[in-house]
């Protein structure tokens, strides 16, 4: 076993540091929930001697899975970073949640990293490469992010390593890709009583040797005769794949002529191809055999990260200072530009921000300019201000290890930035910069909440603001029409985590209520109404009579009031009173409390009393007249219609179209979108979309997502309107 750590920096609990960006590697682990990302991070930390024993997600000892919610749910719900030292490099392992509801954390991890490890479970077979994983692979390809694949759970595999490798080539590489190839092959031991075959060693293809770990220690040797055919075939394929990506155009010709290409040349070409994102090696990771000090494949994986993945200096990013955007150089001596990757609220130190420094050096106690991320439409306050940085530290599980500074290319935690939020830019106060934030998913699952008690109500507003600062994937809405406080989330798991954090972290208990869609009403036809408000109870009385005609108008016309009174039957000073009463009643609604819209109200007759008529009396009469006209003409309920674009795998277009029809949707068209995906365009009543974020995920097996925008209000079918009114009355 090779010791590639750098002593105290990794082995004795010390802080892992780097003096130059070239000594840093930032790699994000992505993959389906349950693929083993967190376990793999812990295994690599053990191999690098950052810890003395492997953690367990289940009992909360995992380095990157330490939130109380994660302990209860046995899955990651937030981004975490584990720095380790290997081969003289600082490796920041960025662990991300795999569940679709926490894609906001995943996207933050992609911004923090310079390369990606796609972790795929062999225990799930082809199902382990979900549609979301394929879409993310294509997204990384579009920006040229270097990628490698790690196959896990070979000890409980549904499909063996060679089958999973071919599946990766088919699904991720389009089937004919020769740049997705394995660097190693596992060696399986005899079957266990449960029928599974543990991995006891590995065949290293380029060095052409076998490492046997069945005794607990590595024993190097030559391949056995039964291993040679598979090894030779895989090795030749790998060499040809590396040479095809080589910058030396003569290499392939020399190889075909029978020249033996040196191992050093092949490794150098492999590393260059991986760094520029044109070759994607497949590796595996397996639990350590009994007696072994580290898991199989972790040494090779760390070697690939330090030798093949790019340095931060090779990750281009742009910033603007109010003028044209310009590229940032990853220079510790350059102008400061750092981005807040995520924020968290600590009960003892306040707000803690994880930052990726792209340029310059961030020191403790520096005063920096905080540029807002432009998410005001999601309930976030706009902010541009200067703040003083507190302590700087390196994340390591629950611990925060103090740092003097964070140089360009590194990831660190900073404290005391009271207004900084996820996606904000930190820069010099003399030269403020703004890095365009990464695209955030649109939360499409509405949750209506209200404070459980008066004490909760007093703390709710501030707590929600802090929660939204931590998670930009949340959107807060105070709906002026339904008077509801709505928390928009990505899914049920995202909702549950948000509500639990409100309760446990901020001490606020809320009740979830039914989300109301902003319905409206309008007149079904023309009608007249008479409002008579006459009261005499001794002393000053009340007297007002008005007659109106109401007719529907086109959508968007609002309420139009017309005065056609002749002869002074309604005194001029009371005509505005009638209008005020009509408009007040329209805003309150006439049957189920939905506001009345798009009608013309014409006042054409009435009566008044020289003593008893008043402003209040004519307001009441106007309200009564409108209600009588509504009873005569009948009302139609108007519901909001959303324009919806659904992006889904071709395999699920049929079920999606069928489901949209069942939701009273009108499909307007379909069009191909990239490889193997279709975009469906439809109009769907918003009443039918409350749970669509959840249902679409189920229908499409996680391959679908959608966007929506308000289109217009349309009359609701009578049968549906009767049902909605009935539910409203019962409530």
XYZ file of C-alpha atoms in Angstrom:
731
model
C 0.000 0.000 0.000
C 1.329 3.379 -0.986
C 1.601 6.219 1.549
C 0.991 9.427 -0.366
C -0.158 11.682 2.459
C 1.941 14.592 3.588
C 2.408 13.780 7.235
C 0.797 15.950 9.904
C -1.380 17.791 7.389
C -3.402 14.639 6.869
C -2.427 12.139 9.487
C -2.570 13.904 12.846
C -5.761 15.902 12.622
C -3.995 19.024 11.334
C -5.338 21.520 8.849
C -4.751 20.668 5.194
C -3.348 23.759 3.488
C -1.957 24.747 0.112
C 0.397 27.566 -0.839
C -0.478 27.769 -4.538
C -3.566 27.025 -6.656
C -1.583 24.318 -8.466
C -1.562 22.350 -5.204
C -5.383 22.271 -4.987
C -7.911 19.919 -6.544
C -11.653 20.549 -6.165
C -13.793 17.587 -7.157
C -17.555 17.175 -6.734
C -19.184 13.774 -6.247
C -22.550 13.447 -7.968
C -24.909 10.562 -8.479
C -28.235 8.999 -7.646
C -29.370 8.893 -4.031
C -27.954 5.779 -2.386
C -25.098 5.370 -4.873
C -22.515 5.593 -2.088
C -21.060 9.098 -2.487
C -20.790 9.848 1.223
C -19.352 6.417 1.990
C -16.798 6.922 -0.766
C -15.756 10.308 0.652
C -15.197 8.666 4.040
C -13.213 5.833 2.437
C -10.925 8.280 0.623
C -10.459 10.279 3.847
C -9.426 7.052 5.598
C -6.986 6.169 2.815
C -5.486 9.674 3.007
C -5.209 9.274 6.806
C -7.446 12.253 7.429
C -9.373 10.009 9.841
C -8.459 6.918 11.797
C -11.553 4.887 11.035
C -14.291 4.830 8.455
C -17.554 6.524 9.367
C -21.086 5.280 8.983
C -23.951 7.284 7.589
C -26.375 5.333 9.762
C -24.836 6.261 13.105
C -23.852 9.807 12.203
C -20.079 9.341 12.260
C -19.699 10.109 8.563
C -17.537 13.153 7.827
C -19.872 14.654 5.262
C -23.233 13.554 6.661
C -23.495 15.191 10.059
C -26.701 17.252 10.100
C -29.354 15.965 12.509
C -31.866 15.745 9.684
C -29.423 13.625 7.704
C -29.045 11.274 10.640
C -32.788 10.743 10.839
C -33.304 10.376 7.091
C -30.101 8.358 6.430
C -29.303 10.463 3.384
C -27.486 13.692 2.546
C -29.628 16.807 2.292
C -26.890 19.426 2.039
C -23.550 20.152 0.433
C -20.415 19.367 2.449
C -16.669 19.550 1.858
C -13.981 17.219 3.190
C -10.359 18.325 2.523
C -7.668 15.631 2.454
C -3.979 15.616 1.528
C -2.611 13.304 -1.156
C 0.598 13.341 -3.184
C 1.440 16.803 -1.904
C -1.942 18.170 -2.993
C -4.936 19.479 -1.097
C -8.020 17.661 -2.371
C -11.391 19.233 -1.521
C -13.963 16.439 -1.828
C -17.359 18.087 -2.365
C -20.159 15.690 -1.395
C -23.617 16.506 -2.760
C -27.097 15.088 -2.107
C -28.360 12.649 -4.706
C -32.084 13.111 -4.139
C -33.774 15.300 -6.747
C -35.326 17.616 -4.149
C -31.879 18.919 -3.212
C -30.633 19.735 -6.696
C -29.949 23.291 -5.504
C -27.157 21.936 -3.284
C -25.874 19.865 -6.195
C -25.622 22.905 -8.448
C -23.747 24.789 -5.751
C -21.291 21.882 -5.612
C -20.774 22.047 -9.371
C -19.883 25.742 -9.070
C -17.410 25.026 -6.256
C -15.594 22.235 -8.127
C -13.332 21.967 -11.159
C -14.089 18.316 -11.999
C -16.783 15.747 -11.258
C -16.870 12.131 -10.115
C -20.070 10.394 -11.215
C -20.770 7.711 -8.618
C -22.953 4.894 -9.975
C -24.164 1.906 -7.977
C -23.795 -1.558 -9.496
C -26.432 -2.752 -7.025
C -29.053 -0.840 -9.010
C -27.816 -2.010 -12.393
C -28.919 0.159 -15.301
C -31.423 1.853 -12.967
C -28.439 3.433 -11.202
C -27.960 5.684 -14.245
C -31.140 7.665 -13.820
C -32.381 10.173 -16.352
C -31.302 12.980 -14.045
C -27.751 11.573 -14.019
C -27.688 11.466 -17.807
C -28.975 15.041 -18.031
C -26.311 16.185 -15.572
C -23.614 14.394 -17.579
C -24.736 16.255 -20.709
C -24.795 19.525 -18.794
C -21.208 19.000 -17.613
C -20.203 18.068 -21.160
C -21.671 21.313 -22.470
C -19.323 23.375 -20.280
C -16.352 21.014 -20.731
C -16.115 19.916 -17.093
C -13.750 16.927 -16.705
C -15.536 13.798 -15.507
C -14.728 10.304 -14.310
C -17.009 7.429 -13.296
C -16.783 5.358 -10.135
C -18.737 2.100 -9.884
C -19.704 1.218 -6.292
C -21.474 -1.624 -4.489
C -19.793 -4.334 -6.535
C -20.043 -6.617 -3.484
C -23.874 -6.503 -3.784
C -24.012 -5.968 -7.534
C -26.985 -6.665 -9.722
C -24.646 -6.264 -12.700
C -20.905 -6.879 -12.677
C -18.281 -4.263 -13.452
C -17.905 -5.001 -17.167
C -21.685 -4.850 -17.686
C -21.925 -1.560 -15.783
C -19.054 -0.117 -17.825
C -20.837 -0.938 -21.077
C -24.042 0.531 -19.645
C -22.194 3.766 -18.884
C -20.813 3.870 -22.422
C -24.293 3.282 -23.853
C -26.223 5.701 -21.643
C -23.642 8.442 -21.097
C -21.505 8.080 -24.182
C -24.141 7.372 -26.781
C -23.217 3.697 -27.241
C -20.212 4.098 -29.521
C -18.016 6.163 -27.241
C -14.397 5.063 -26.998
C -13.550 7.706 -24.404
C -15.416 6.009 -21.532
C -13.174 3.084 -20.631
C -12.025 1.332 -17.441
C -8.551 1.806 -15.978
C -8.848 -1.258 -13.751
C -10.806 -4.490 -13.536
C -11.999 -6.013 -10.266
C -11.016 -9.492 -9.147
C -13.911 -11.325 -7.518
C -13.626 -13.882 -4.752
C -15.885 -16.901 -4.146
C -19.576 -16.321 -3.457
C -20.720 -15.550 0.057
C -23.595 -17.456 1.685
C -25.894 -14.620 0.553
C -24.883 -15.282 -3.067
C -22.769 -12.144 -3.559
C -19.161 -12.170 -4.722
C -16.833 -9.842 -2.789
C -14.060 -7.965 -4.572
C -10.672 -9.222 -3.399
C -8.312 -7.445 -5.773
C -7.853 -5.498 -8.979
C -6.200 -5.848 -12.354
C -4.333 -2.673 -13.318
C -4.581 -2.460 -17.082
C -1.763 -0.099 -18.025
C 0.912 -1.579 -15.704
C -0.410 -5.051 -16.621
C -0.365 -6.399 -13.062
C -2.714 -7.740 -10.401
C -3.060 -6.549 -6.820
C -4.479 -9.224 -4.481
C -5.952 -7.931 -1.200
C -7.565 -11.167 0.007
C -4.994 -11.503 2.805
C -5.587 -7.953 4.037
C -2.332 -6.692 2.520
C -1.650 -5.953 -1.119
C 0.249 -8.681 -2.930
C 1.425 -7.673 -6.409
C 1.638 -10.381 -9.047
C 1.124 -11.334 -12.657
C -2.332 -12.141 -14.013
C -3.377 -15.770 -14.006
C -3.953 -17.526 -17.352
C -7.735 -17.241 -17.011
C -7.424 -13.466 -16.485
C -5.191 -12.807 -19.497
C -7.810 -12.778 -22.320
C -10.088 -10.249 -20.628
C -7.115 -8.188 -19.483
C -5.521 -8.033 -22.940
C -8.771 -7.062 -24.645
C -9.530 -4.329 -22.110
C -5.916 -3.098 -22.101
C -5.693 -2.815 -25.881
C -8.996 -0.976 -25.981
C -7.807 1.415 -23.276
C -4.498 2.117 -25.023
C -6.271 2.805 -28.304
C -8.708 5.126 -26.515
C -5.852 7.055 -24.881
C -3.881 7.321 -28.109
C -6.972 8.550 -29.958
C -7.101 11.495 -27.520
C -3.343 12.116 -27.622
C -2.011 15.438 -28.869
C 0.805 13.477 -30.572
C -0.667 12.680 -33.974
C 2.121 10.185 -34.741
C 1.375 8.024 -31.713
C -1.480 6.045 -33.284
C 0.572 5.326 -36.410
C 3.485 4.083 -34.296
C 1.165 1.929 -32.204
C -0.451 0.333 -35.282
C 2.987 -0.430 -36.638
C 3.638 -2.513 -33.529
C 5.759 -0.089 -31.502
C 5.458 -0.567 -27.733
C 4.275 2.727 -26.252
C 5.897 3.447 -22.903
C 3.819 3.446 -19.741
C 4.982 6.988 -18.908
C 3.756 8.272 -22.271
C 0.371 6.583 -21.895
C -0.134 7.881 -18.345
C 0.844 11.422 -19.353
C -1.534 11.395 -22.334
C -4.278 9.898 -20.167
C -3.930 12.634 -17.553
C -3.955 15.391 -20.171
C -7.075 13.949 -21.835
C -8.863 13.650 -18.484
C -7.924 17.219 -17.507
C -9.345 18.720 -20.691
C -12.537 16.660 -20.399
C -12.124 14.532 -23.534
C -11.541 11.160 -21.833
C -13.589 9.739 -18.965
C -12.008 6.839 -17.080
C -14.122 4.281 -15.269
C -12.889 3.114 -11.863
C -14.436 1.168 -9.030
C -14.481 1.356 -5.258
C -15.185 -1.606 -3.008
C -15.157 -2.275 0.746
C -11.868 -3.349 2.223
C -11.352 -7.116 2.600
C -11.105 -8.299 6.192
C -7.856 -7.069 7.700
C -7.187 -4.450 5.015
C -6.532 -0.870 6.103
C -8.330 0.816 3.232
C -10.994 0.209 0.635
C -10.141 -1.100 -2.795
C -9.821 1.521 -5.502
C -9.413 4.549 -3.241
C -5.653 4.887 -3.838
C -6.165 4.765 -7.598
C -9.011 7.241 -7.348
C -6.940 9.745 -5.365
C -4.095 9.268 -7.839
C -6.443 10.116 -10.695
C -7.753 13.215 -8.896
C -4.293 14.596 -8.138
C -2.688 13.546 -11.421
C -5.487 13.830 -13.956
C -8.018 16.399 -12.768
C -7.325 20.063 -13.560
C -6.060 22.687 -11.155
C -8.281 25.659 -10.235
C -6.187 27.781 -12.592
C -7.696 25.826 -15.495
C -11.285 26.662 -14.443
C -12.290 29.843 -16.236
C -14.921 32.104 -14.681
C -15.974 35.669 -15.424
C -16.989 38.621 -13.282
C -18.298 42.107 -13.956
C -17.710 45.449 -12.289
C -20.636 47.239 -13.845
C -19.017 47.151 -17.286
C -18.391 44.225 -19.603
C -17.694 40.870 -17.910
C -14.040 39.886 -17.874
C -12.320 36.582 -17.056
C -10.800 36.124 -13.617
C -7.284 34.776 -13.217
C -6.762 32.265 -10.432
C -4.007 34.348 -8.879
C -3.584 34.659 -5.087
C -2.086 38.119 -5.672
C -4.907 39.255 -7.953
C -8.096 41.159 -7.193
C -10.364 39.437 -4.684
C -13.362 37.563 -6.070
C -15.062 34.819 -4.054
C -18.538 33.335 -4.224
C -20.750 32.156 -1.378
C -21.485 28.511 -2.169
C -23.820 27.872 0.751
C -24.818 29.443 4.053
C -25.907 27.979 7.370
C -27.064 29.414 10.679
C -25.080 28.319 13.718
C -26.716 28.920 17.124
C -23.358 29.997 18.598
C -21.511 31.916 15.857
C -24.415 33.092 13.700
C -24.332 32.881 9.917
C -21.534 30.731 8.457
C -20.723 30.984 4.740
C -18.882 28.428 2.633
C -16.986 30.318 -0.061
C -15.007 29.368 -3.155
C -12.206 31.847 -3.801
C -11.699 32.327 -7.535
C -9.156 35.150 -7.410
C -7.063 36.913 -4.797
C -6.681 35.908 -1.158
C -9.281 36.217 1.587
C -7.895 36.997 5.047
C -9.585 36.908 8.438
C -10.867 40.341 9.520
C -10.841 41.677 5.933
C -13.567 44.142 5.013
C -15.199 42.963 1.778
C -17.961 44.131 -0.510
C -20.988 41.815 -0.656
C -22.811 41.884 -3.992
C -26.334 40.436 -4.051
C -27.278 37.537 -6.296
C -30.420 39.040 -7.851
C -33.053 36.669 -6.451
C -35.493 39.343 -5.281
C -38.279 37.524 -7.130
C -37.883 34.633 -4.685
C -38.413 36.662 -1.537
C -34.752 37.641 -1.016
C -33.776 41.187 -0.187
C -31.480 43.036 -2.571
C -28.226 44.020 -0.908
C -25.004 45.804 -1.817
C -22.899 46.571 1.244
C -19.521 46.249 2.925
C -19.016 43.759 5.756
C -16.119 42.563 7.855
C -15.104 38.927 7.590
C -14.745 37.078 10.885
C -12.781 33.880 11.300
C -11.758 31.703 8.346
C -11.748 27.948 8.776
C -11.483 24.688 6.885
C -14.542 22.424 7.017
C -14.034 18.913 8.344
C -17.252 17.179 9.346
C -18.642 18.864 12.439
C -15.300 20.540 13.127
C -14.091 23.925 11.894
C -10.305 24.080 11.720
C -8.890 27.648 11.808
C -7.106 29.064 8.761
C -5.124 32.274 8.382
C -6.331 32.811 4.842
C -8.002 31.218 1.824
C -6.093 31.570 -1.435
C -7.422 31.568 -4.987
C -8.727 28.114 -5.872
C -9.537 27.056 -2.311
C -12.790 26.460 -0.427
C -13.250 27.697 3.145
C -15.798 28.807 5.725
C -16.117 32.421 6.911
C -18.179 33.858 9.764
C -19.829 37.155 10.732
C -21.119 38.040 7.265
C -24.547 38.943 8.536
C -26.105 39.754 5.151
C -24.292 37.414 2.753
C -26.454 34.756 1.123
C -25.842 31.772 -1.106
C -24.818 33.000 -4.558
C -23.429 36.354 -3.374
C -20.012 37.635 -4.480
C -17.324 38.825 -2.053
C -14.817 41.282 -3.503
C -12.635 44.223 -2.623
C -14.373 47.334 -1.339
C -12.230 49.384 -3.734
C -13.193 47.332 -6.779
C -16.579 45.612 -6.305
C -17.189 42.624 -8.578
C -20.148 40.385 -9.242
C -19.955 36.798 -10.438
C -23.101 35.713 -12.244
C -24.769 33.138 -9.956
C -25.314 29.608 -11.150
C -28.762 28.691 -12.500
C -31.122 27.635 -9.757
C -34.054 25.245 -10.236
C -37.482 26.823 -10.085
C -39.400 25.574 -7.017
C -42.813 24.403 -8.227
C -44.405 22.714 -5.206
C -46.461 25.267 -3.208
C -46.872 24.863 0.569
C -49.198 27.282 2.366
C -48.136 27.845 5.978
C -49.223 29.898 8.951
C -47.782 30.406 12.413
C -48.985 27.900 14.987
C -49.216 30.489 17.778
C -48.723 34.181 18.448
C -45.202 33.501 19.697
C -44.417 31.681 16.452
C -45.921 34.519 14.424
C -43.545 37.013 16.005
C -40.511 34.972 14.873
C -41.815 33.609 11.571
C -40.865 36.438 9.217
C -37.239 36.680 10.357
C -36.838 32.888 10.444
C -38.159 32.492 6.896
C -35.759 35.175 5.676
C -32.832 33.311 7.250
C -34.060 30.020 5.812
C -34.306 31.519 2.325
C -30.797 32.981 2.684
C -29.487 29.458 3.276
C -31.425 27.850 0.432
C -32.001 29.868 -2.769
C -34.048 26.968 -4.132
C -36.835 28.084 -1.779
C -39.174 30.900 -2.804
C -41.318 32.925 -0.414
C -44.587 34.416 -1.601
C -47.133 36.561 0.198
C -50.107 36.053 -2.102
C -52.104 39.273 -2.135
C -55.191 37.593 -3.648
C -55.482 34.551 -1.373
C -53.770 36.228 1.616
C -51.661 33.122 2.124
C -47.983 32.798 2.986
C -46.657 30.286 0.462
C -43.339 28.449 0.618
C -42.426 27.117 -2.825
C -40.254 23.988 -2.671
C -38.729 21.463 -5.076
C -40.564 18.452 -3.650
C -41.918 16.799 -0.526
C -38.495 15.958 0.918
C -37.361 19.545 0.350
C -40.550 20.741 2.088
C -40.033 18.424 5.056
C -36.446 19.589 5.557
C -37.457 23.263 5.359
C -40.247 22.848 7.915
C -38.047 20.799 10.235
C -35.316 23.422 10.105
C -37.875 26.089 10.979
C -38.845 24.031 14.009
C -35.465 22.750 15.234
C -33.051 25.500 14.178
C -35.219 28.606 14.547
C -37.766 27.392 17.094
C -40.801 28.216 14.929
C -43.774 25.864 14.668
C -46.003 26.297 11.606
C -49.197 24.671 10.383
C -49.536 23.575 6.772
C -52.838 24.541 5.150
C -54.372 23.843 1.754
C -52.809 25.944 -0.963
C -55.407 28.151 -2.622
C -55.343 29.052 -6.292
C -56.351 32.632 -7.114
C -59.791 32.064 -8.650
C -62.046 34.885 -9.870
C -65.666 35.337 -10.897
C -67.424 37.198 -13.657
C -71.011 37.567 -14.894
C -72.323 34.885 -17.220
C -74.595 37.412 -18.974
C -76.267 40.803 -18.733
C -78.619 41.499 -15.802
C -80.065 44.299 -13.730
C -80.212 44.642 -9.979
C -81.960 46.910 -7.518
C -80.397 47.809 -4.218
C -82.752 49.180 -1.565
C -81.397 50.136 1.825
C -84.124 51.751 3.942
C -84.064 51.768 7.738
C -86.025 53.890 10.177
C -85.557 53.242 13.854
C -86.315 56.605 15.364
C -84.094 59.574 14.925
C -81.832 59.795 11.886
C -82.634 57.010 9.392
C -80.959 55.464 6.319
C -82.377 55.706 2.831
C -80.811 54.767 -0.513
C -82.115 53.057 -3.643
C -80.098 52.414 -6.778
C -80.641 50.401 -9.928
C -77.762 49.079 -11.987
C -77.146 47.060 -15.101
C -74.182 44.664 -15.200
C -72.665 43.084 -18.312
C -69.509 40.993 -18.814
C -66.423 42.431 -20.490
C -63.397 40.816 -22.189
C -60.612 39.384 -20.006
C -58.410 41.966 -18.382
C -60.939 44.805 -18.554
C -61.360 44.955 -14.785
C -64.435 46.708 -13.352
C -65.819 49.615 -15.308
C -68.367 51.921 -13.642
C -70.647 54.081 -15.834
C -72.950 56.853 -14.628
C -76.163 57.200 -16.679
C -78.355 58.812 -14.046
C -80.664 61.545 -15.378
C -82.889 64.003 -13.599
C -80.916 63.937 -10.354
C -82.752 60.886 -8.957
C -79.441 59.996 -7.318
C -77.728 63.163 -6.081
C -74.307 63.771 -7.623
C -72.512 63.526 -4.288
C -73.783 59.944 -3.790
C -72.844 58.482 -7.198
C -69.206 57.853 -6.041
C -70.724 56.166 -2.987
C -72.573 53.687 -5.195
C -69.374 52.982 -7.103
C -67.452 52.494 -3.876
C -70.035 50.007 -2.608
C -70.004 48.099 -5.913
C -66.215 47.859 -5.990
C -66.007 46.822 -2.338
C -68.527 44.022 -2.892
C -66.703 42.947 -6.059
C -63.406 42.623 -4.173
C -65.089 40.546 -1.439
C -66.748 38.261 -3.967
C -70.385 37.329 -4.413
C -70.679 33.595 -3.736
C -67.490 31.792 -2.692
C -65.385 34.829 -1.859
C -63.618 35.042 -5.213
C -63.169 38.618 -6.482
C -65.424 39.785 -9.314
C -63.635 40.972 -12.461
C -64.264 42.047 -16.052
C -67.737 43.610 -15.825
C -69.301 46.962 -16.695
C -71.645 48.333 -14.017
C -74.020 51.037 -15.207
C -75.984 53.106 -12.684
C -79.174 54.309 -14.405
C -81.782 54.998 -11.713
C -82.384 55.357 -8.002
C -84.005 57.321 -5.197
C -82.784 59.491 -2.358
C -84.148 61.184 0.766
C -83.344 64.757 1.596
C -82.545 63.888 5.232
C -81.878 60.149 5.580
C -79.676 59.522 2.522
C -75.942 59.249 3.222
C -72.667 58.021 1.799
C -72.849 54.807 3.856
C -76.439 54.125 2.800
C -75.645 54.378 -0.917
C -72.546 52.196 -0.488
C -74.760 49.522 1.015
C -77.355 49.947 -1.721
C -74.693 49.583 -4.431
C -73.488 46.366 -2.819
C -77.040 44.954 -2.609
C -77.741 45.867 -6.237
C -74.651 44.009 -7.429
C -75.619 40.901 -5.467
C -79.150 40.927 -6.917
C -77.810 41.290 -10.471
C -75.427 38.382 -9.867
C -78.290 36.176 -8.700
C -80.213 37.022 -11.872
C -77.390 36.538 -14.380
C -75.402 33.781 -12.747
C -71.655 33.797 -12.222
C -68.841 31.981 -13.932
C -65.701 30.982 -12.031
C -62.478 31.988 -13.764
C -59.386 29.901 -13.099
C -55.753 30.763 -13.917
C -54.269 28.884 -16.812
C -50.523 28.142 -16.879
C -48.353 27.714 -19.929
C -46.289 24.614 -19.209
C -43.136 23.220 -20.854
C -42.302 19.652 -19.851
C -38.879 18.222 -20.705
C -38.928 14.442 -20.517
C -37.171 11.343 -21.822
C -38.631 10.012 -25.073
C -39.646 6.811 -23.264
C -42.172 8.677 -21.131
C -43.714 11.131 -23.595
C -46.871 9.005 -23.910
C -47.570 8.797 -20.156
C -46.861 12.529 -19.792
C -49.317 13.442 -22.573
C -51.954 11.174 -21.083
C -51.457 12.683 -17.644
C -51.704 16.240 -18.962
C -55.023 15.384 -20.637
C -56.330 14.003 -17.345
C -55.518 17.383 -15.781
C -57.737 19.211 -18.296
C -54.606 20.306 -20.143
C -54.387 21.248 -23.816
C -51.251 19.991 -25.514
C -50.016 22.621 -27.970
C -47.139 20.646 -29.440
C -44.010 18.566 -28.931
C -40.479 18.971 -30.224
C -37.196 17.028 -29.859
C -34.754 18.501 -27.373
C -31.213 17.174 -27.564
C -30.609 13.438 -27.616
C -33.398 11.193 -26.401
C -35.527 13.939 -24.871
C -38.731 15.694 -25.900
C -40.183 19.041 -24.929
C -43.951 19.120 -24.484
C -45.803 22.445 -24.666
C -49.233 22.631 -23.034
C -51.731 24.847 -21.246
C -52.955 23.465 -17.929
C -55.229 24.922 -15.225
C -53.130 25.919 -12.216
C -55.613 24.127 -9.978
C -54.327 20.865 -11.483
C -50.645 21.684 -11.004
C -50.343 21.871 -7.225
C -48.675 18.445 -6.969
C -47.395 18.158 -10.528
C -43.754 18.479 -9.416
C -44.190 15.235 -7.448
C -46.396 13.421 -9.950
C -44.167 14.181 -12.949
C -41.179 12.715 -11.140
C -43.150 9.522 -10.556
C -44.532 9.318 -14.109
C -41.146 9.914 -15.751
C -39.055 7.888 -13.284
C -37.141 11.018 -12.384
C -36.297 11.983 -15.978
C -38.761 14.862 -16.322
C -38.844 18.465 -15.218
C -41.048 21.379 -16.147
C -41.422 25.128 -16.089
C -44.591 27.157 -15.890
C -45.712 30.737 -16.428
C -49.067 32.397 -15.941
C -51.000 32.652 -19.224
C -54.478 34.000 -18.451
C -57.741 33.289 -16.628
C -60.389 31.177 -18.343
C -63.914 30.066 -17.358
C -63.923 26.883 -15.326
C -66.213 24.033 -16.434
C -69.524 24.196 -14.546
C -69.129 20.765 -12.969
C -65.658 21.595 -11.657
C -66.825 25.032 -10.487
C -69.698 23.473 -8.522
C -67.257 21.101 -6.825
C -64.852 23.906 -5.959
C -67.655 26.066 -4.549
C -68.861 23.139 -2.475
C -65.423 22.566 -0.991
C -65.139 26.276 -0.259
C -68.492 26.287 1.517
C -67.554 23.241 3.639
C -64.263 24.875 4.604
